[in-house]
Short mmCIF file of C-alpha atoms in Angstrom, two decimals:
data_model
loop_
_atom_site.label_atom_id
_atom_site.label_comp_id
_atom_site.label_asym_id
_atom_site.label_seq_id
_atom_site.Cartn_x
_atom_site.Cartn_y
_atom_site.Cartn_z
CA MET A 1089 11.91 -1.34 -11.13
CA LEU A 1090 9.76 -4.77 -9.89
CA ASN A 1091 7.24 -5.99 -12.13
CA ILE A 1092 4.76 -8.08 -10.26
CA LYS A 1093 3.33 -10.46 -12.39
CA GLU A 1094 -0.47 -11.22 -11.42
CA GLY A 1095 -0.55 -13.95 -9.20
CA ASN A 1096 2.97 -13.37 -7.60
CA PRO A 1097 2.61 -10.59 -4.96
CA TRP A 1098 5.43 -9.10 -2.85
CA VAL A 1099 4.38 -8.15 0.91
CA LEU A 1100 6.31 -5.54 2.75
CA TRP A 1101 6.28 -7.20 6.63
CA PRO A 1102 9.97 -6.50 7.66
CA ASN A 1103 9.31 -7.47 11.17
CA HIS A 1104 7.80 -10.81 10.01
CA ILE A 1105 11.34 -12.06 7.99
CA CYS A 1106 12.70 -11.52 11.64
CA ASP A 1107 10.49 -10.26 14.82
CA THR A 1108 13.33 -8.34 16.13
CA PHE A 1109 14.84 -6.71 13.05
CA PRO A 1110 14.66 -4.24 12.52
CA GLU A 1111 14.32 -2.30 15.63
CA ASN A 1112 11.49 -0.05 14.27
CA PRO A 1113 10.13 -1.19 10.97
CA ALA A 1114 8.34 1.58 9.02
CA THR A 1115 5.04 -0.63 8.90
CA LYS A 1116 4.21 -0.14 12.48
CA GLN A 1117 3.87 3.58 11.71
CA LEU A 1118 0.67 2.61 9.49
CA THR A 1119 -2.37 3.00 12.12
CA GLY A 1120 -5.15 4.69 13.65
CA GLU A 1121 -2.91 6.31 15.82
CA ASN A 1122 0.04 7.92 13.66
CA ASN A 1123 0.34 10.51 11.04
CA PHE A 1124 1.86 9.07 8.10
CA VAL A 1125 2.45 9.23 4.32
CA LEU A 1126 2.62 6.66 1.83
CA SER A 1127 4.15 7.15 -1.58
CA ILE A 1128 3.78 4.82 -4.29
CA ASN A 1129 4.50 5.01 -8.35
CA MET A 1130 3.49 2.43 -10.16
CA ILE A 1131 2.45 1.12 -13.74
CA VAL A 1132 -0.62 -0.70 -14.11
CA ASN A 1133 0.12 -3.43 -16.88
CA LYS A 1134 -3.36 -4.76 -17.24
CA VAL A 1135 -6.57 -3.63 -16.69
CA GLU A 1136 -9.40 -4.43 -18.71
CA GLY A 1137 -11.34 -7.19 -17.34
CA VAL A 1138 -9.63 -6.85 -14.08
CA ILE A 1139 -10.97 -6.70 -10.38
CA GLY A 1140 -7.76 -6.64 -8.92
CA THR A 1141 -6.25 -4.87 -5.51
CA LEU A 1142 -3.13 -2.87 -6.48
CA PHE A 1143 -1.96 -2.83 -2.95
CA THR A 1144 -3.67 -3.55 0.42
CA LEU A 1145 -2.87 -2.26 3.75
CA LEU A 1146 -3.39 -5.75 6.16
CA PRO A 1147 -4.91 -6.41 8.32
CA HIS A 1148 -7.66 -4.08 8.16
CA TYR A 1149 -8.50 -4.02 4.87
CA THR A 1150 -7.38 -0.82 3.10
CA ALA A 1151 -6.40 -0.88 -0.73
CA LEU A 1152 -6.30 0.87 -4.10
CA ASP A 1153 -8.68 -1.68 -5.94
CA ILE A 1154 -9.39 -1.70 -9.76
CA TYR A 1155 -13.39 -2.46 -10.25
CA GLU A 1156 -15.42 -2.54 -13.88
CA GLY A 1157 -13.10 -0.19 -15.41
CA ARG A 1158 -12.70 2.27 -12.33
CA LEU A 1159 -10.21 2.74 -9.62
CA LEU A 1160 -11.34 2.46 -6.07
CA PHE A 1161 -10.00 3.57 -2.51
CA THR A 1162 -11.17 0.78 0.00
CA LEU A 1163 -11.11 1.76 3.53
CA MET A 1164 -12.40 -0.41 7.06
CA ASN A 1165 -12.35 1.63 9.57
CA LYS A 1166 -11.34 0.59 13.21
CA LEU A 1167 -15.05 -0.01 13.56
CA GLY A 1168 -14.63 -2.73 10.75
CA GLU A 1169 -17.07 -0.60 8.20
CA THR A 1170 -15.81 -0.87 4.70
CA ASN A 1171 -16.36 2.55 2.65
CA TYR A 1172 -16.09 2.33 -1.09
CA ASP A 1173 -14.92 5.75 -2.78
CA GLU A 1174 -14.35 5.83 -6.55
CA LEU A 1175 -10.92 7.84 -7.45
CA PRO A 1176 -11.37 10.13 -10.48
CA HIS A 1177 -8.55 9.00 -12.23
CA PRO A 1178 -8.61 6.88 -15.53
CA ILE A 1179 -7.80 3.79 -15.34
CA PHE A 1180 -6.66 2.16 -18.44
CA ASP A 1181 -3.61 -0.97 -18.91
CA GLY A 1182 -0.16 0.89 -19.04
CA VAL A 1183 -1.71 3.86 -16.86
CA GLN A 1184 0.73 5.40 -14.93
CA LEU A 1185 -0.14 6.38 -11.45
CA LYS A 1186 1.86 8.25 -8.74
CA VAL A 1187 -0.39 7.84 -5.45
CA ARG A 1188 0.28 9.54 -2.31
CA ILE A 1189 -1.84 8.64 0.25
CA GLU A 1190 -1.62 11.53 3.78
CA HIS A 1191 -3.11 10.06 6.67
CA VAL A 1192 -3.40 12.95 9.91
CA ALA A 1193 -4.10 10.46 13.01
CA LYS A 1194 -7.65 10.68 14.46
CA GLU A 1195 -8.48 13.60 11.58
CA LYS A 1196 -8.44 12.70 7.79
CA ILE A 1197 -6.85 10.64 5.22
CA GLU A 1198 -6.57 12.30 1.89
CA ILE A 1199 -5.65 10.48 -1.50
CA PHE A 1200 -3.59 12.55 -4.53
CA ILE A 1201 -2.46 10.82 -7.68
CA SER A 1202 0.18 12.89 -9.72
CA GLN A 1203 -0.09 16.14 -7.09
CA ARG A 1204 -3.92 16.18 -7.24
CA LEU A 1205 -6.30 16.28 -4.57
CA VAL A 1206 -8.39 12.82 -5.97
CA LEU A 1207 -10.63 11.95 -2.11
CA SER A 1208 -10.47 13.53 1.37
CA LEU A 1209 -12.07 11.42 4.22
CA ASP A 1210 -12.49 12.63 7.47
CA LEU A 1211 -12.20 10.50 10.86
CA THR A 1212 -12.63 12.07 13.41
CA GLU A 1213 -15.47 9.67 14.10
CA LYS A 1214 -14.86 6.44 12.35
CA GLY A 1215 -10.76 6.80 12.67
CA PHE A 1216 -8.50 4.42 10.99
CA ALA A 1217 -7.76 1.49 12.10
CA ILE A 1218 -5.45 0.38 15.15
CA GLU A 1219 -3.20 -2.10 14.61
CA ASP A 1220 -0.28 -4.01 16.45
CA ASN A 1221 1.41 -5.92 13.38
CA PRO A 1222 0.14 -3.63 10.04
CA HIS A 1223 1.61 -4.72 6.61
CA ILE A 1224 1.32 -4.35 2.71
CA ILE A 1225 0.85 -6.81 0.16
CA PHE A 1226 1.95 -5.28 -3.47
CA GLY A 1227 0.06 -6.91 -6.57
CA ALA A 1228 -3.16 -8.14 -4.43
CA GLY A 1229 -5.80 -8.61 -1.37
CA ASN A 1230 -4.27 -11.24 0.41
CA PHE A 1231 -2.05 -13.77 0.90
CA PRO A 1232 -2.04 -16.35 -1.80
CA LYS A 1233 -2.20 -19.39 1.53
CA ASN A 1234 -5.32 -17.95 2.39
CA GLY A 1235 -7.39 -18.22 -0.82
CA TYR A 1236 -9.67 -15.62 -0.70
CA ASN A 1237 -10.22 -11.98 -2.34
CA LEU A 1238 -6.93 -12.63 -3.85
CA ASN A 1239 -7.67 -9.99 -6.79
CA TYR A 1240 -3.90 -10.37 -8.11
CA THR A 1241 -3.00 -7.86 -10.76
CA ASP A 1242 0.00 -7.04 -12.74
CA ILE A 1243 1.83 -3.72 -11.62
CA SER A 1244 5.07 -2.70 -12.28
CA LEU A 1245 6.58 -0.65 -9.01
CA GLN A 1246 9.08 2.43 -9.65
CA GLU A 1247 9.15 3.64 -6.20
CA PHE A 1248 7.49 3.49 -2.86
CA LYS A 1249 8.22 5.33 0.27
CA ILE A 1250 6.84 5.99 3.83
CA GLU A 1251 7.32 9.05 5.97
CA GLN A 1252 6.66 10.50 8.94
CA ASP A 1253 6.13 13.72 10.45
CA GLY A 1254 9.09 14.61 7.84
CA ASN A 1255 11.40 11.52 8.29
CA LEU A 1256 11.96 9.32 5.74
CA LEU A 1257 10.97 5.79 7.00
CA CYS A 1258 11.55 3.35 4.20
CA HIS A 1259 12.38 4.21 0.42
CA HIS A 1260 12.68 1.61 -2.57
CA LEU A 1261 14.03 1.88 -6.42
CA PHE A 1262 14.10 -1.62 -7.10
CA GLU A 1263 17.29 -1.52 -8.51
CA GLU A 1264 18.97 -3.57 -5.44
CA PHE A 1265 17.43 -6.87 -4.54
CA ILE A 1266 19.53 -9.85 -1.96
CA PHE A 1267 17.51 -13.00 -2.03
CA ASP A 1268 14.35 -11.69 -3.97
CA LYS A 1269 14.26 -8.77 -1.68
CA SER A 1270 14.07 -5.11 -2.75
CA VAL A 1271 16.63 -3.29 -0.84
CA ASP A 1272 15.32 -0.14 1.47
CA ILE A 1273 17.70 2.35 0.84
CA THR A 1274 17.44 4.41 3.70
CA GLY A 1275 19.17 1.68 4.81
CA ASN A 1276 16.44 0.75 7.79
CA CYS A 1277 16.19 -2.82 6.68
CA ASN A 1278 12.44 -2.34 5.58
CA PHE A 1279 12.75 -5.27 2.54
CA ILE A 1280 10.09 -5.54 0.49
CA ASN A 1281 9.91 -9.51 -0.35
CA LYS A 1282 8.22 -11.69 -2.44
CA ILE A 1283 5.62 -14.04 -1.40
#
């Protein structure tokens, strides 16, 4: 398990560690041109009084947020418009979340929590953002150095996966760490590292 304390986010951005390694980072698939499935199991340690981000996909802000005791999915589409959708799932201190985000390129994005469909968005017109260098921040809405939209949260990550068309690209169980980096057990070197 990876315990991320408020104010100490981690990031999945393997090609930022070294731009030529790995050859095909999993994050490159998290764009509007590709099908992908992102799965994350976590415990939200503190909710009460928190306006925070559990994780965000940047540079176009797509995130799972906590706002005034509600769980929100925030999506910035390819036109730069932001949609906020409340997810019908209880959120409280210590809640376990098993989230699965399924993206079908140029068609839809669906959010499942504990295997229950909680949101389906049609992307045929506005679509999911197309990016060259996407990355995911866990426990914040932005990099601390940027000084805005930080929305720190206190979470414990239990499992994280990225899949594409049935292929497992990245898988973390947060059991092995090397130099403040969680080891990707697929062997594809998609490290999650401390910021």
